[in-house]
PDB file of C-alpha atoms in Angstrom:
ATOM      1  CA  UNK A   1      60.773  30.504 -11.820  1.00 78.00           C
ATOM      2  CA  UNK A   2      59.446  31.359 -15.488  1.00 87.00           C
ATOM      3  CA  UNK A   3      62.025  32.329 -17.854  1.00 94.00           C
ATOM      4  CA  UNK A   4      61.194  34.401 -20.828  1.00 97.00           C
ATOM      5  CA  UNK A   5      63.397  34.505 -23.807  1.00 97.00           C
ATOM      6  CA  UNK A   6      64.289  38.149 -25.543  1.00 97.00           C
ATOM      7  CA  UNK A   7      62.359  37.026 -28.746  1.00 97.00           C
ATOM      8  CA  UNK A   8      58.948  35.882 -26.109  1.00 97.00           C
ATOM      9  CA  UNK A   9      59.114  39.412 -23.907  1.00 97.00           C
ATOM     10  CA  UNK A  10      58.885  41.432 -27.406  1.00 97.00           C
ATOM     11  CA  UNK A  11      56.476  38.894 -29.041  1.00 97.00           C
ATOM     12  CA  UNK A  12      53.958  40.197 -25.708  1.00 97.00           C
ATOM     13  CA  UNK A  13      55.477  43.256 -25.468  1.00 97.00           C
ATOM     14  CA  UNK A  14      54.425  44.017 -29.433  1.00 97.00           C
ATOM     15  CA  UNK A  15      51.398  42.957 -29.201  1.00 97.00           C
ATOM     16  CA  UNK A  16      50.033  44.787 -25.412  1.00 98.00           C
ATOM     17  CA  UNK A  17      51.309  47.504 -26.932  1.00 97.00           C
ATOM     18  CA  UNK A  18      48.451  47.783 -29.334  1.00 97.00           C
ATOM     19  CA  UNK A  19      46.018  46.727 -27.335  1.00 97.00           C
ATOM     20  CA  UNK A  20      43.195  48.972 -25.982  1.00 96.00           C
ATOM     21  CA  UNK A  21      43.099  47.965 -22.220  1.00 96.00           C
ATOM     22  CA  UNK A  22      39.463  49.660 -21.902  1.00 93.00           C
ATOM     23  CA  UNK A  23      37.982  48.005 -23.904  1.00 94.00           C
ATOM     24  CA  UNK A  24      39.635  44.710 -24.132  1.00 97.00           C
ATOM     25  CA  UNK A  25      39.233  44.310 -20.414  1.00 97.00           C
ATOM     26  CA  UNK A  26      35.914  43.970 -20.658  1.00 97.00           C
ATOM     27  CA  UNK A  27      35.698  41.824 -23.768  1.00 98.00           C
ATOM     28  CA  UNK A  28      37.814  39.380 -21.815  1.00 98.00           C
ATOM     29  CA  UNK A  29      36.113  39.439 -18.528  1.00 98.00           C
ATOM     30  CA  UNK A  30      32.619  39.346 -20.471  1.00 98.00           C
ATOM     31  CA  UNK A  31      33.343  36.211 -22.248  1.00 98.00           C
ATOM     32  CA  UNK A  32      34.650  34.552 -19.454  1.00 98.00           C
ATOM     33  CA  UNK A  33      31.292  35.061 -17.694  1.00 98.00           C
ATOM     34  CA  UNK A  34      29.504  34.164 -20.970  1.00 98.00           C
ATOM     35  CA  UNK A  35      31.549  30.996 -22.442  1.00 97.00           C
ATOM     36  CA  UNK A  36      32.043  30.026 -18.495  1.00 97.00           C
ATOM     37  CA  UNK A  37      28.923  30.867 -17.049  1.00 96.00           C
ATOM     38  CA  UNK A  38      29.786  29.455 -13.357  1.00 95.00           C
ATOM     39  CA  UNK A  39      32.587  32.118 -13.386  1.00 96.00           C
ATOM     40  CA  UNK A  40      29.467  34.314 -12.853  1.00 96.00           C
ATOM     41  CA  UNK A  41      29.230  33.095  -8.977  1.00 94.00           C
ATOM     42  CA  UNK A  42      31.834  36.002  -7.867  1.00 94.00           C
ATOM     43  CA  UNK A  43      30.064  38.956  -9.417  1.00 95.00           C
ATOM     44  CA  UNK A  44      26.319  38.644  -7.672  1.00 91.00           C
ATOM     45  CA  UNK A  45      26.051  41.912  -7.261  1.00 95.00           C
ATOM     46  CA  UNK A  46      26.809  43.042 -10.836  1.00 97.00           C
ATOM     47  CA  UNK A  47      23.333  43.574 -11.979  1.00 96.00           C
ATOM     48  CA  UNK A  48      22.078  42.106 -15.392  1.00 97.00           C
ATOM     49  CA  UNK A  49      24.143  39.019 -16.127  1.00 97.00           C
ATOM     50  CA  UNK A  50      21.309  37.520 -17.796  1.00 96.00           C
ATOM     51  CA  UNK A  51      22.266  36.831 -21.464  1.00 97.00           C
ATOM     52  CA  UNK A  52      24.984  37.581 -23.498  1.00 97.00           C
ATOM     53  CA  UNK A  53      24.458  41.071 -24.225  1.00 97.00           C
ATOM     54  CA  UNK A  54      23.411  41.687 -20.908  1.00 97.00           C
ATOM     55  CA  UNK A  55      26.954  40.875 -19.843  1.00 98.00           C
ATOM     56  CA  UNK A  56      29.267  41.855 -22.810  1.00 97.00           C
ATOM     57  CA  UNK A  57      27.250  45.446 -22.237  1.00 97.00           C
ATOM     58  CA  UNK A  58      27.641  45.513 -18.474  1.00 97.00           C
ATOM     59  CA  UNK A  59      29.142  48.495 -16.978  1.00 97.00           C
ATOM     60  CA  UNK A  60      30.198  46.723 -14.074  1.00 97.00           C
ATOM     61  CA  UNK A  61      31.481  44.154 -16.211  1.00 97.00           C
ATOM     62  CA  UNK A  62      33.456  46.417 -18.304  1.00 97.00           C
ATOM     63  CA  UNK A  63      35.046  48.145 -15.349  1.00 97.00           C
ATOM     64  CA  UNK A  64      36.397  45.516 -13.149  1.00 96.00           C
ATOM     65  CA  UNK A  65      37.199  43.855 -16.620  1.00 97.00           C
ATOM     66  CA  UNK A  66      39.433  47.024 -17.073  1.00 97.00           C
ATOM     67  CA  UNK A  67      40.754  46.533 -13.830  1.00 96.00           C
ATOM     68  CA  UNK A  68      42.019  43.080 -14.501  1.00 96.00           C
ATOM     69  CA  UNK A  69      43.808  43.840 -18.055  1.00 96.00           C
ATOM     70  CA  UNK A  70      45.757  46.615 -16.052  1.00 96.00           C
ATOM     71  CA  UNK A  71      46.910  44.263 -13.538  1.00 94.00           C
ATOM     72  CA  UNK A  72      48.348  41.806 -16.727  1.00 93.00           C
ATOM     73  CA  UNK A  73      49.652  45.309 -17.942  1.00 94.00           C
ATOM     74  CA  UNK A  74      51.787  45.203 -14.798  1.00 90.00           C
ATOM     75  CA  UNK A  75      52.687  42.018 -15.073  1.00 89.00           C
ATOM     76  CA  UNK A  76      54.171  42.522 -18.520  1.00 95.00           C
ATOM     77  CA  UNK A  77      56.546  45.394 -17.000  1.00 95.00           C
ATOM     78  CA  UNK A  78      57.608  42.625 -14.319  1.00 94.00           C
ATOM     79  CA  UNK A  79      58.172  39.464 -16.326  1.00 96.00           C
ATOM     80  CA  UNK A  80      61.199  38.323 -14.659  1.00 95.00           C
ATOM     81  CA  UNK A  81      58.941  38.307 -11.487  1.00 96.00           C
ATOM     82  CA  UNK A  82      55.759  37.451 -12.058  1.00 96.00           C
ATOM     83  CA  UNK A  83      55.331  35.548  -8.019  1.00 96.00           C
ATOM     84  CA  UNK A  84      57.192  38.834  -6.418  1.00 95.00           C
ATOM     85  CA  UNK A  85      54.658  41.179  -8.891  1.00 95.00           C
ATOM     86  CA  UNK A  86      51.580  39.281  -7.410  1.00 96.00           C
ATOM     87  CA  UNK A  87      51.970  38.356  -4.333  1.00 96.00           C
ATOM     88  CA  UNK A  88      49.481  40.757  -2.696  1.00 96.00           C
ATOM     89  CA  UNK A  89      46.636  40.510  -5.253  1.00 96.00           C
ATOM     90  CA  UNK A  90      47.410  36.802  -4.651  1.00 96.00           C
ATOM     91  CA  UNK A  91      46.763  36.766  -1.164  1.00 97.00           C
ATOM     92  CA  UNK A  92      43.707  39.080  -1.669  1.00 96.00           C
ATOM     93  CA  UNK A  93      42.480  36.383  -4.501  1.00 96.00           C
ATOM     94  CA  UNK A  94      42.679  33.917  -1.543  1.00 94.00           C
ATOM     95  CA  UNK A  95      41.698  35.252   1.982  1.00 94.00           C
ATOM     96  CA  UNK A  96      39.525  37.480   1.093  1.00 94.00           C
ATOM     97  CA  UNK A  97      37.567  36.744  -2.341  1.00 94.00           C
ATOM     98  CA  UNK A  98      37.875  32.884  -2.187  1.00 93.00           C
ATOM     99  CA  UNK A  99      38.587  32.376  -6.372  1.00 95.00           C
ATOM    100  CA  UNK A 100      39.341  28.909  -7.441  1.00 94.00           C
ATOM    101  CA  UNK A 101      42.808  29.705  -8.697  1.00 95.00           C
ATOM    102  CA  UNK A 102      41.164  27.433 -11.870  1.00 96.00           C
ATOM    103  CA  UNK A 103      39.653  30.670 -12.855  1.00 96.00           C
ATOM    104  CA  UNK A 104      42.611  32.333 -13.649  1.00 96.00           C
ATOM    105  CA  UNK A 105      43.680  29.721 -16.125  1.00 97.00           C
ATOM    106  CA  UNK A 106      40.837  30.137 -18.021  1.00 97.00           C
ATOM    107  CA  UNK A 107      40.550  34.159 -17.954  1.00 98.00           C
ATOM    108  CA  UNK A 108      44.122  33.137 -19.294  1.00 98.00           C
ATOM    109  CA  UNK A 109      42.842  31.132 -22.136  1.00 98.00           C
ATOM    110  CA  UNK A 110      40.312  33.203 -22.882  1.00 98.00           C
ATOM    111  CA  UNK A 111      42.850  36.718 -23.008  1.00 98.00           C
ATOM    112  CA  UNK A 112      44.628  34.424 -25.684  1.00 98.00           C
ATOM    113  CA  UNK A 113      41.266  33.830 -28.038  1.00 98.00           C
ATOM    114  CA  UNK A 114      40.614  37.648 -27.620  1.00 98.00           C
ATOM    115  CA  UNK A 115      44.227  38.493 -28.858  1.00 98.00           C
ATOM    116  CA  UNK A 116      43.827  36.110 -31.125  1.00 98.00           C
ATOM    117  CA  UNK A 117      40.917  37.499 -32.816  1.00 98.00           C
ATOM    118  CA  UNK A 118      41.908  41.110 -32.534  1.00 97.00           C
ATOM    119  CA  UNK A 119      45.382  40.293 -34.433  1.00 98.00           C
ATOM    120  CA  UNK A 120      44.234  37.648 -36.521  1.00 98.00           C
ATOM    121  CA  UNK A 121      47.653  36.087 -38.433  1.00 97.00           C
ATOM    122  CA  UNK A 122      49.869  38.276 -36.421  1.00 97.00           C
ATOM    123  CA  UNK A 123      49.150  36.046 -33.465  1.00 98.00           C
ATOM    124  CA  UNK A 124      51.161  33.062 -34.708  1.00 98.00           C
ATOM    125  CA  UNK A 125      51.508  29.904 -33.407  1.00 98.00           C
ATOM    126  CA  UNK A 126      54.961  31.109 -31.909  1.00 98.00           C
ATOM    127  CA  UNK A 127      53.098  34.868 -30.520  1.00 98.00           C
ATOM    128  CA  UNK A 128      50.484  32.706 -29.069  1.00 98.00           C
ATOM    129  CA  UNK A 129      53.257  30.497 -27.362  1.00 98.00           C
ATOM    130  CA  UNK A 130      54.899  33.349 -25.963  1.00 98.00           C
ATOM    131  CA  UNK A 131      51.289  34.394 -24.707  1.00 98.00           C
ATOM    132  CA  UNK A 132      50.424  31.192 -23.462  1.00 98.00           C
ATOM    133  CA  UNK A 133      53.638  30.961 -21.002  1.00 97.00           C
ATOM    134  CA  UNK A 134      52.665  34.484 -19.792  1.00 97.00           C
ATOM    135  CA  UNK A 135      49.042  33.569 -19.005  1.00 97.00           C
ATOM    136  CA  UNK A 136      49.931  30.172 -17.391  1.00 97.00           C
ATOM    137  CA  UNK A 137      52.689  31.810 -15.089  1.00 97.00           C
ATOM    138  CA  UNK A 138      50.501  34.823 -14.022  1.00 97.00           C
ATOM    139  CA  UNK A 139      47.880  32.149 -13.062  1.00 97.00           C
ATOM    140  CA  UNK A 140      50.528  30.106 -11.047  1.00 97.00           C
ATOM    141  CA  UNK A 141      51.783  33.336  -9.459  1.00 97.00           C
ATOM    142  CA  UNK A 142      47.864  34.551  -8.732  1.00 97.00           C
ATOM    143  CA  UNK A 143      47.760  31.195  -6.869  1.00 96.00           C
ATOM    144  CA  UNK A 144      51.055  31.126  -5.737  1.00 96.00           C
ATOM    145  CA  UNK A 145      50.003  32.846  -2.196  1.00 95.00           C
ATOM    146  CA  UNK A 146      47.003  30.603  -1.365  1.00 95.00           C
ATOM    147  CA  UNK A 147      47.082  28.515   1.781  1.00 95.00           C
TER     148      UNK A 147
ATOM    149  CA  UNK B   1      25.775  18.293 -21.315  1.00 78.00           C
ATOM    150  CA  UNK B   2      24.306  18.696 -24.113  1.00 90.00           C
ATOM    151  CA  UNK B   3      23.748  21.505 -26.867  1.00 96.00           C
ATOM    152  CA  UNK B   4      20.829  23.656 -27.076  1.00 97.00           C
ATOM    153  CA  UNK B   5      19.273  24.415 -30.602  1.00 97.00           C
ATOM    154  CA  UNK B   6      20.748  27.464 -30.896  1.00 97.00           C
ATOM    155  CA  UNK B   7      24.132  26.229 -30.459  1.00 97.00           C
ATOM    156  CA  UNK B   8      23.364  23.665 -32.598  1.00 97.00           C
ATOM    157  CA  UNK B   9      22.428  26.194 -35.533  1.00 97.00           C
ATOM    158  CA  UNK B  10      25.864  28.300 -34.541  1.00 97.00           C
ATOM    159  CA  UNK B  11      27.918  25.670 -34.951  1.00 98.00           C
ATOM    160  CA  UNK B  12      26.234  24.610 -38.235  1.00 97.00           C
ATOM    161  CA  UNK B  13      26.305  27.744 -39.763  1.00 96.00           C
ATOM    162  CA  UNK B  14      29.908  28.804 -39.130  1.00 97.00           C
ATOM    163  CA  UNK B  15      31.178  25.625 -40.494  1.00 97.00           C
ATOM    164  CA  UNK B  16      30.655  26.386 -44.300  1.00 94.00           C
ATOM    165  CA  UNK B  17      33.193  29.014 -43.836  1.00 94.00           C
ATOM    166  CA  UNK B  18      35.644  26.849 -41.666  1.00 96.00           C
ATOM    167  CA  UNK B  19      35.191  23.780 -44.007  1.00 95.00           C
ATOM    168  CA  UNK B  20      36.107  26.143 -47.084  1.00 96.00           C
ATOM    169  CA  UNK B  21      40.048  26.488 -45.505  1.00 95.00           C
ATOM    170  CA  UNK B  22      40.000  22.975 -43.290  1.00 94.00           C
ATOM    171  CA  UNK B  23      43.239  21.776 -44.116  1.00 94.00           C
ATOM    172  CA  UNK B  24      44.635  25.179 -43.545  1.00 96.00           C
ATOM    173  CA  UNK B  25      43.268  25.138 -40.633  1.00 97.00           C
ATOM    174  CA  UNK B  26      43.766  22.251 -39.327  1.00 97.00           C
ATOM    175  CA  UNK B  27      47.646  22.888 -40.155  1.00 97.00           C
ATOM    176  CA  UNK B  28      47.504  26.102 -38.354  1.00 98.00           C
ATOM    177  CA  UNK B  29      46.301  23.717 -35.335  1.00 98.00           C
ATOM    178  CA  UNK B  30      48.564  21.474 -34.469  1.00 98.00           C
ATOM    179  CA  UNK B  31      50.908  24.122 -35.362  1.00 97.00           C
ATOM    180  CA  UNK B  32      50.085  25.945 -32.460  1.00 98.00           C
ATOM    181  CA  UNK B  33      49.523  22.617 -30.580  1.00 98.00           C
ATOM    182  CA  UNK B  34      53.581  21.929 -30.902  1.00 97.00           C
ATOM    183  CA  UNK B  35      54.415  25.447 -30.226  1.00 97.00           C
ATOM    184  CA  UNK B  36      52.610  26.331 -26.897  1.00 98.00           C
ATOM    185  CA  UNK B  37      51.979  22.704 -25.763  1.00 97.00           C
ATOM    186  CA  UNK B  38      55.172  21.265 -26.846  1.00 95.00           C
ATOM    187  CA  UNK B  39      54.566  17.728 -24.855  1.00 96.00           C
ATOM    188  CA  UNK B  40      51.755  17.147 -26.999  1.00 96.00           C
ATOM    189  CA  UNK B  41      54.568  16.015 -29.339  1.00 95.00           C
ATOM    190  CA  UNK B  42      55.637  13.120 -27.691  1.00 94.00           C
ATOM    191  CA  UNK B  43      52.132  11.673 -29.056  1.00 94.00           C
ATOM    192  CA  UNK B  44      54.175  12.316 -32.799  1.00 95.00           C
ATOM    193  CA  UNK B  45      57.534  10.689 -32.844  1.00 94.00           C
ATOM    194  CA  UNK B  46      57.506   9.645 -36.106  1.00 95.00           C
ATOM    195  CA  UNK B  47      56.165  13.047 -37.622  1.00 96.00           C
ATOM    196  CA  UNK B  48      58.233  15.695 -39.490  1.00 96.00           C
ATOM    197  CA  UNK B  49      56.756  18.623 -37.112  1.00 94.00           C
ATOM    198  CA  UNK B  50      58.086  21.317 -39.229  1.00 92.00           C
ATOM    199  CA  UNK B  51      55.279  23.835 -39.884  1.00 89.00           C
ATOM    200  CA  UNK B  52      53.963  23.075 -42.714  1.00 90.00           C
ATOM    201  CA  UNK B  53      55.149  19.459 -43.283  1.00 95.00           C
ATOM    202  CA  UNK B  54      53.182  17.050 -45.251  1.00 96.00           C
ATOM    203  CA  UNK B  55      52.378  14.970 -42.237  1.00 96.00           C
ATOM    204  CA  UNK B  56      51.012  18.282 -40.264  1.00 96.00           C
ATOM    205  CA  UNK B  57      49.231  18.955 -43.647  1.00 96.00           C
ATOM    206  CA  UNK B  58      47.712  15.592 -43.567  1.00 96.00           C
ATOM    207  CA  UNK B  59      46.758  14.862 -40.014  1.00 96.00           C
ATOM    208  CA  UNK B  60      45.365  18.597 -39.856  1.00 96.00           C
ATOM    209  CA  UNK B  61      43.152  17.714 -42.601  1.00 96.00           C
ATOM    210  CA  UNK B  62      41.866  14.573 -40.345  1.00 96.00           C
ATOM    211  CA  UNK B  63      41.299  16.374 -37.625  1.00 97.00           C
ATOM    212  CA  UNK B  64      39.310  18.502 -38.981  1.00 97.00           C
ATOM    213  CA  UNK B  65      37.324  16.287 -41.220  1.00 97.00           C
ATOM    214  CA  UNK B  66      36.485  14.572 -38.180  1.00 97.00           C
ATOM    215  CA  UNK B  67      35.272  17.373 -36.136  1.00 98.00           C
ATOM    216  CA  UNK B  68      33.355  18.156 -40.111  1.00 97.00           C
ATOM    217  CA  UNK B  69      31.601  14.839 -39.007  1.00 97.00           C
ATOM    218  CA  UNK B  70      30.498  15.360 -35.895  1.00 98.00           C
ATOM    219  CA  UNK B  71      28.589  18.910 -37.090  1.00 98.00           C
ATOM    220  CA  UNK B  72      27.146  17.227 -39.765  1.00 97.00           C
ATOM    221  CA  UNK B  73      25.852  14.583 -37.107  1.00 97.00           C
ATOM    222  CA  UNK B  74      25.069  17.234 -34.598  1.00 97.00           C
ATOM    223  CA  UNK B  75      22.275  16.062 -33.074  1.00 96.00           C
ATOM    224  CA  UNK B  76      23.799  12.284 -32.257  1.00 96.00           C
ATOM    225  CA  UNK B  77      27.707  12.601 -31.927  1.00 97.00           C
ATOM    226  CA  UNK B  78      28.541   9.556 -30.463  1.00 96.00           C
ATOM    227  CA  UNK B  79      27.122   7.540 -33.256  1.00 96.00           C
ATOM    228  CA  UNK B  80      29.306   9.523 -35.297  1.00 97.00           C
ATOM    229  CA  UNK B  81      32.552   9.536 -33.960  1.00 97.00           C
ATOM    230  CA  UNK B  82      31.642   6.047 -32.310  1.00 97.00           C
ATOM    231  CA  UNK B  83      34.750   4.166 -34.538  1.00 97.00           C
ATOM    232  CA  UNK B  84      37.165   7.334 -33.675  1.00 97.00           C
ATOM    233  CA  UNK B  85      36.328   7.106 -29.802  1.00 96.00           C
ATOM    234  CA  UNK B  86      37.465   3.091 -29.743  1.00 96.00           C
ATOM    235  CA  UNK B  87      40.771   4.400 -31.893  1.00 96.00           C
ATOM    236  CA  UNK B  88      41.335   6.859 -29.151  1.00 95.00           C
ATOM    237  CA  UNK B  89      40.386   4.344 -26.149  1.00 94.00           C
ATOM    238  CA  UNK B  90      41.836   1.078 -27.157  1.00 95.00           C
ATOM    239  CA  UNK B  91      44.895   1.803 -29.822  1.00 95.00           C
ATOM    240  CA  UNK B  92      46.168   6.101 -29.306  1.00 95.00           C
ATOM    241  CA  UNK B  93      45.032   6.011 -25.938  1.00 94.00           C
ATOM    242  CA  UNK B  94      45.804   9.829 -25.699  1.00 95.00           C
ATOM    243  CA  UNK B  95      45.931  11.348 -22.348  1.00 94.00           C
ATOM    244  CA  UNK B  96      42.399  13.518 -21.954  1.00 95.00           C
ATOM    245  CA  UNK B  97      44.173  16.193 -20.768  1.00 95.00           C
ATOM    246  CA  UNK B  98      45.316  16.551 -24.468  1.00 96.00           C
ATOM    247  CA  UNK B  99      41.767  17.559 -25.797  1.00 97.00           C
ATOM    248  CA  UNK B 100      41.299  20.797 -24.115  1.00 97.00           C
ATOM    249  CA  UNK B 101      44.104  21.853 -25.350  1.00 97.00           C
ATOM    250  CA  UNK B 102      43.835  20.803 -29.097  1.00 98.00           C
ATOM    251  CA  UNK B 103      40.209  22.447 -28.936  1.00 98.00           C
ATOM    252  CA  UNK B 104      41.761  25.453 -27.050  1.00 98.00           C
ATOM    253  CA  UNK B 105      43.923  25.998 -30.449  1.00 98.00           C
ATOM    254  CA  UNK B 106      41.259  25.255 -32.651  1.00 98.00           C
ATOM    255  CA  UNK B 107      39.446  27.765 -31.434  1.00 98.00           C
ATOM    256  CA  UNK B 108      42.445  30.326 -31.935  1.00 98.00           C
ATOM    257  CA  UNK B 109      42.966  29.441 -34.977  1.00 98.00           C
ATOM    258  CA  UNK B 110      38.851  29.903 -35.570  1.00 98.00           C
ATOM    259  CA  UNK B 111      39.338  33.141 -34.059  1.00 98.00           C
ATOM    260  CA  UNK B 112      41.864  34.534 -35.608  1.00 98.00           C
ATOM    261  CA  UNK B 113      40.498  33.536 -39.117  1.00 98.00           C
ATOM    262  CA  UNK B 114      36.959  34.508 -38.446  1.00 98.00           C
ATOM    263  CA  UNK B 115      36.937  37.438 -36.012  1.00 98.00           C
ATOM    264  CA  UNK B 116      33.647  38.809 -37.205  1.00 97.00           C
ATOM    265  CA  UNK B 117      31.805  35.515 -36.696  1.00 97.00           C
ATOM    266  CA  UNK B 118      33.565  34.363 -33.332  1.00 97.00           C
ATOM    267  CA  UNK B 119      31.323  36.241 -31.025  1.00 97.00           C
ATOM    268  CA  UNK B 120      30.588  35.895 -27.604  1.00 97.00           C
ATOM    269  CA  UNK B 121      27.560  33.673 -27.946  1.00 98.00           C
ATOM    270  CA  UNK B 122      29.465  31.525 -30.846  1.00 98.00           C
ATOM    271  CA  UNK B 123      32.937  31.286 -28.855  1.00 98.00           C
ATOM    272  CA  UNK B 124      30.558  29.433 -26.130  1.00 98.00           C
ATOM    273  CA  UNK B 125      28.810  27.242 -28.656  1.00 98.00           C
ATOM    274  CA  UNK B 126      32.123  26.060 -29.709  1.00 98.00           C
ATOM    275  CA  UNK B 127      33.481  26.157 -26.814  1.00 98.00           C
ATOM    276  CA  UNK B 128      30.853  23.542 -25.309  1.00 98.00           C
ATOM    277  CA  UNK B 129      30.653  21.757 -28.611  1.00 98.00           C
ATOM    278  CA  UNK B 130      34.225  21.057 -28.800  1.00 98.00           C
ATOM    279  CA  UNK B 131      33.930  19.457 -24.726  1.00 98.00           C
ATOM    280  CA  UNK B 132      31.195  17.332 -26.496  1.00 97.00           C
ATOM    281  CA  UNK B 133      33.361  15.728 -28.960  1.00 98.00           C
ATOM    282  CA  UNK B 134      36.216  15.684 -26.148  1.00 97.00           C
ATOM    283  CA  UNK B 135      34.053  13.676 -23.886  1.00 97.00           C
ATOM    284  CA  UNK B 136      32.707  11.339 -26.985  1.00 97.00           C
ATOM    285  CA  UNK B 137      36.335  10.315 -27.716  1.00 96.00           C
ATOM    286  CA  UNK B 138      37.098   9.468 -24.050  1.00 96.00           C
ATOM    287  CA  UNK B 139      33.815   7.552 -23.332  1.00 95.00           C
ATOM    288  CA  UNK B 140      35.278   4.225 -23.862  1.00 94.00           C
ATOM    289  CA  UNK B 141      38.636   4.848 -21.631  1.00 95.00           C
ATOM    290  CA  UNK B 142      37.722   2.956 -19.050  1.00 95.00           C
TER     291      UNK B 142
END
């Protein structure tokens, strides 16, 4: 099981605190879609994901993007249990959506390059560690139902 | 896989800003390396790994003078980094694994510097272009 140390839960904590879930949802999402372009083979029925702009502007895009960064918001509140946090959205990842648990290490990496950006040299290399061990175990607990 | 022209011309245009701070950058990059990926250490046993260090100062600065090469030499990379690919294969012999996640922390460190020029459309250029040079440096594992 993950351990976090006091000085990684308020390295996230400080930073998702000033984060704008709305919008940064869909950033993340989008450029997942654009810098990963296979990534785009779950959301067929999102309209216009034909360039860039296309999908950073994409209302569906935006929303389930939205939807994702809430679930990390949740998983920030349950740190000490990221597998127990998960489990369900987990088993709905596998039996009934079929994502290549791959995907949500690089949504992971790609969170961490949004922060990154947004925070510029508040995100040091110890922040980004902190972020990195978050990302990585709510990828390993997304996957941790899949049979 | 190879780059499209437009890529190409990202990628050439941002680094004139990136080349103006390299060894700073390239600092900040193994910096975060050691932090989130602290295995990638073992590759470093006879470094001082405190940030900052003159040997992080100096191998940053190589790191990114040789990623300087190979966007000066965009449009035939191997050629370019053909000497650094045989250093990799035959004498550092680096686990692949390794170079996603230097060029994850690269581009971090790009981000966070550059914000206003790391859109979506340059994050995938580099993105890509970065797997280019990964692969380059690999060809001659085995």
């Amino acid at each position: 099981m993950v351990h976090f140390t006091g000085e990684e839960k308020t390295a996230v904590t400080n930073v998702w605190s000033k984060v704008n879930v709305e919008e940064a949802g869909g950033e993340v999402l989008g450029r997942l879609l654009v810098v990963y372009p296979w990534t785009q083979r779950f959301f067929d029925n999102f309209g216009n994901l034909s360039s860039s702009s296309a999908i950073m502007g994409n209302p569906k895009v935006k929303a389930h993007g939205k939807k994702v960064l809430t679930s990390f918001g949740d998983a920030i509140k349950n740190m000490d249990n990221l597998k127990g946090a998960f489990a369900k959205l987990s088993e709905l990842h596998c039996d009934k959506l079929h994502v290549d648990p791959e995907n949500f290490r690089l949504l992971g990496n790609v969170m961490v390059i949004i922060l990154a950006s947004h925070f510029g040299k508040e995100f040091t290399p110890d922040v980004q560690a902190a972020w990195q061990k978050l990302v990585a175990g709510v990828a390993n607990a997304m996957a941790h139902k899949y049979h | 896989m190879s780059l499209t022209r437009a890529e190409r011309n990202i990628i050439v245009s941002m680094w004139g800003k990136i080349a103006a701070q390299a060894d700073a950058i390239g600092t900040e990059t193994l910096e975060r390396l050691f932090a989130s990926y602290p295995q990638t250490t073992t590759y470093f046993p006879h470094f001082d790994l405190h940030p900052g260090s003159a040997h992080l100062r100096s191998h940053g600065s190589k790191v990114v003078s040789a990623v300087g090469d190979a966007v000066k030499n965009i449009d035939d990379i191997a050629s370019a980094l053909s000497k650094l690919g045989e250093l990799h294969a035959y004498i550092l012999r680096v686990d692949p694994v390794n170079f996603k996640l230097l060029a994850h922390c690269l581009l971090v460190t790009v981000a966070s510097h550059f914000p206003a020029d790391f859109t979506a459309d340059a994050h995938a250029a580099w993105d890509k272009f970065l797997s280019v040079v990964s692969s380059v440096l690999t060809e001659k594992y085995r």
